[in-house]
């Protein structure tokens, strides 16, 4: 999580949201496929994922590591994730 208090609050909210509602990599992949204008490389960089990991998950060759789900949800909420 980010070091600033605002970033920490956002991360904790995302974690709570993740725990409250079952978030799976397939939910996120489906959402991203329905929103093709989201820049996947920028999203990977924003949440600290290795380059191409999310691309590979969308292509079906791997899953999204669980440790990134809360951060992904926090970012995707800015773009309409519910």
Coordinates of N, CA and C in Angstrom, one line a residue, residues 1-78:
X1 N 0.8 -1.2 0.0 CA 0.0 0.0 0.0 C 0.9 1.2 0.0
X2 N 0.3 2.3 -0.5 CA 1.1 3.6 -0.5 C 1.5 4.0 0.9
X3 N 2.5 4.9 1.0 CA 3.0 5.3 2.3 C 2.2 6.5 2.9
X4 N 1.5 7.3 2.1 CA 0.8 8.4 2.6 C -0.5 8.0 3.3
X5 N -1.0 8.8 4.2 CA -2.2 8.4 5.0 C -3.4 8.4 4.0
X6 N -3.5 9.2 3.0 CA -4.6 9.2 2.1 C -4.6 7.9 1.3
X7 N -3.3 7.5 0.9 CA -3.2 6.2 0.1 C -3.5 5.0 1.0
X8 N -3.1 5.1 2.3 CA -3.4 4.0 3.2 C -4.9 3.9 3.4
X9 N -5.5 5.0 3.6 CA -7.0 4.9 3.8 C -7.7 4.3 2.5
X10 N -7.2 4.7 1.4 CA -7.8 4.2 0.1 C -7.5 2.7 0.0
X11 N -6.3 2.3 0.4 CA -6.0 0.9 0.4 C -6.8 0.0 1.4
X12 N -7.0 0.6 2.6 CA -7.8 -0.1 3.6 C -9.3 -0.2 3.1
X13 N -9.8 0.9 2.5 CA -11.2 0.8 2.0 C -11.3 -0.3 0.9
X14 N -10.3 -0.4 0.0 CA -10.3 -1.4 -1.0 C -10.2 -2.8 -0.4
X15 N -9.4 -2.9 0.6 CA -9.3 -4.2 1.3 C -10.6 -4.6 1.9
X16 N -11.3 -3.7 2.6 CA -12.6 -3.9 3.2 C -13.6 -4.3 2.1
X17 N -13.5 -3.6 1.0 CA -14.4 -3.9 -0.1 C -14.2 -5.3 -0.6
X18 N -12.9 -5.6 -0.8 CA -12.5 -7.0 -1.2 C -13.0 -8.1 -0.3
X19 N -12.9 -7.8 1.0 CA -13.3 -8.8 1.9 C -14.9 -8.9 2.0
X20 N -15.5 -7.8 1.8 CA -17.0 -7.7 1.9 C -17.6 -8.4 0.7
X21 N -17.1 -8.2 -0.4 CA -17.6 -8.8 -1.7 C -16.6 -9.7 -2.3
X22 N -17.0 -10.8 -2.7 CA -16.0 -11.8 -3.3 C -15.5 -11.2 -4.6
X23 N -14.3 -10.9 -4.6 CA -13.7 -10.4 -5.9 C -12.7 -11.4 -6.4
X24 N -12.9 -11.8 -7.6 CA -12.1 -12.8 -8.2 C -11.4 -12.3 -9.4
X25 N -10.3 -12.9 -9.8 CA -9.7 -12.5 -11.0 C -10.6 -12.6 -12.2
X26 N -11.5 -13.5 -12.3 CA -12.4 -13.6 -13.4 C -13.4 -12.5 -13.4
X27 N -13.8 -11.9 -12.3 CA -14.7 -10.7 -12.3 C -13.9 -9.6 -12.9
X28 N -12.7 -9.4 -12.5 CA -11.9 -8.3 -13.0 C -11.6 -8.4 -14.4
X29 N -11.2 -9.6 -14.9 CA -11.0 -9.9 -16.3 C -12.2 -9.6 -17.1
X30 N -13.3 -10.1 -16.7 CA -14.6 -9.8 -17.4 C -14.9 -8.3 -17.5
X31 N -14.7 -7.6 -16.4 CA -14.9 -6.2 -16.4 C -14.0 -5.5 -17.4
X32 N -12.7 -5.9 -17.3 CA -11.7 -5.2 -18.2 C -12.0 -5.5 -19.7
X33 N -12.5 -6.7 -20.0 CA -12.8 -7.0 -21.4 C -14.0 -6.2 -21.8
X34 N -14.9 -5.8 -20.9 CA -16.1 -5.0 -21.3 C -15.7 -3.5 -21.3
X35 N -14.5 -3.2 -20.9 CA -14.0 -1.8 -20.9 C -12.7 -1.7 -21.7
X36 N -12.7 -1.9 -23.0 CA -11.4 -2.0 -23.7 C -10.6 -0.7 -23.8
X37 N -11.2 0.4 -23.4 CA -10.4 1.7 -23.4 C -9.5 1.9 -22.2
X38 N -9.6 1.0 -21.2 CA -8.7 1.0 -20.0 C -7.3 0.6 -20.5
X39 N -6.3 1.4 -20.2 CA -4.9 1.1 -20.6 C -4.4 0.0 -19.6
X40 N -4.2 -1.2 -20.0 CA -3.8 -2.3 -19.2 C -2.4 -2.1 -18.7
X41 N -1.5 -1.6 -19.5 CA -0.1 -1.4 -19.1 C 0.0 -0.4 -18.0
X42 N -0.8 0.7 -18.1 CA -0.8 1.8 -17.1 C -1.4 1.2 -15.8
X43 N -2.4 0.4 -15.9 CA -3.1 -0.2 -14.8 C -2.1 -1.1 -14.0
X44 N -1.3 -1.9 -14.8 CA -0.3 -2.8 -14.2 C 0.7 -2.0 -13.4
X45 N 1.2 -0.9 -14.0 CA 2.2 -0.1 -13.4 C 1.6 0.6 -12.2
X46 N 0.4 1.1 -12.2 CA -0.2 1.8 -11.1 C -0.4 0.9 -9.9
X47 N -0.7 -0.3 -10.0 CA -0.9 -1.2 -8.9 C 0.4 -2.0 -8.5
X48 N 1.5 -1.8 -9.3 CA 2.7 -2.5 -8.9 C 2.9 -3.9 -9.5
X49 N 2.1 -4.2 -10.5 CA 2.2 -5.5 -11.1 C 3.4 -5.6 -12.1
X50 N 3.9 -6.7 -12.3 CA 5.0 -6.9 -13.3 C 4.3 -6.6 -14.7
X51 N 5.1 -6.1 -15.6 CA 4.6 -5.8 -16.9 C 4.1 -7.1 -17.6
X52 N 3.0 -7.0 -18.2 CA 2.4 -8.1 -19.0 C 1.6 -9.1 -18.2
X53 N 1.7 -9.0 -16.8 CA 0.9 -10.0 -16.0 C -0.6 -9.9 -16.2
X54 N -1.1 -8.7 -16.3 CA -2.5 -8.5 -16.5 C -2.9 -8.8 -17.9
X55 N -2.0 -8.5 -18.8 CA -2.3 -8.9 -20.2 C -2.4 -10.4 -20.3
X56 N -1.5 -11.2 -19.7 CA -1.5 -12.6 -19.7 C -2.8 -13.2 -19.0
X57 N -3.2 -12.5 -18.0 CA -4.5 -13.0 -17.3 C -5.7 -12.8 -18.2
X58 N -5.7 -11.6 -18.9 CA -6.8 -11.4 -19.8 C -6.8 -12.4 -21.0
X59 N -5.6 -12.7 -21.4 CA -5.5 -13.7 -22.5 C -5.8 -15.1 -22.1
X60 N -5.8 -15.3 -20.7 CA -6.2 -16.7 -20.2 C -5.0 -17.6 -19.9
X61 N -3.8 -17.0 -20.0 CA -2.7 -17.9 -19.8 C -2.2 -18.0 -18.3
X62 N -2.8 -17.1 -17.5 CA -2.5 -17.1 -16.0 C -3.6 -16.3 -15.3
X63 N -3.6 -16.5 -14.0 CA -4.6 -15.7 -13.2 C -3.9 -14.4 -12.7
X64 N -4.7 -13.6 -12.0 CA -4.2 -12.4 -11.3 C -3.8 -12.8 -9.9
X65 N -2.6 -12.6 -9.5 CA -2.3 -12.9 -8.1 C -3.2 -12.2 -7.1
X66 N -3.6 -12.9 -6.1 CA -4.6 -12.4 -5.1 C -4.1 -11.1 -4.4
X67 N -2.8 -11.0 -4.3 CA -2.2 -9.8 -3.5 C -2.5 -8.5 -4.3
X68 N -2.8 -8.6 -5.6 CA -3.1 -7.4 -6.4 C -4.6 -7.0 -6.4
X69 N -5.4 -7.9 -6.0 CA -6.9 -7.7 -6.2 C -7.4 -6.4 -5.5
X70 N -7.0 -6.2 -4.2 CA -7.5 -5.0 -3.5 C -7.0 -3.7 -4.2
X71 N -5.7 -3.7 -4.7 CA -5.2 -2.5 -5.4 C -5.9 -2.3 -6.7
X72 N -6.2 -3.4 -7.4 CA -6.9 -3.3 -8.7 C -8.3 -2.7 -8.5
X73 N -9.0 -3.2 -7.5 CA -10.3 -2.8 -7.2 C -10.3 -1.3 -6.9
X74 N -9.3 -0.8 -6.1 CA -9.2 0.6 -5.7 C -9.1 1.5 -6.9
X75 N -8.3 1.0 -7.9 CA -8.1 1.8 -9.1 C -9.3 1.7 -10.0
X76 N -9.8 0.5 -10.2 CA -10.9 0.4 -11.1 C -12.2 1.1 -10.6
X77 N -12.3 1.3 -9.3 CA -13.5 2.0 -8.8 C -13.5 3.4 -9.4
X78 N -12.4 4.0 -9.6 CA -12.3 5.3 -10.2 C -12.9 5.3 -11.7

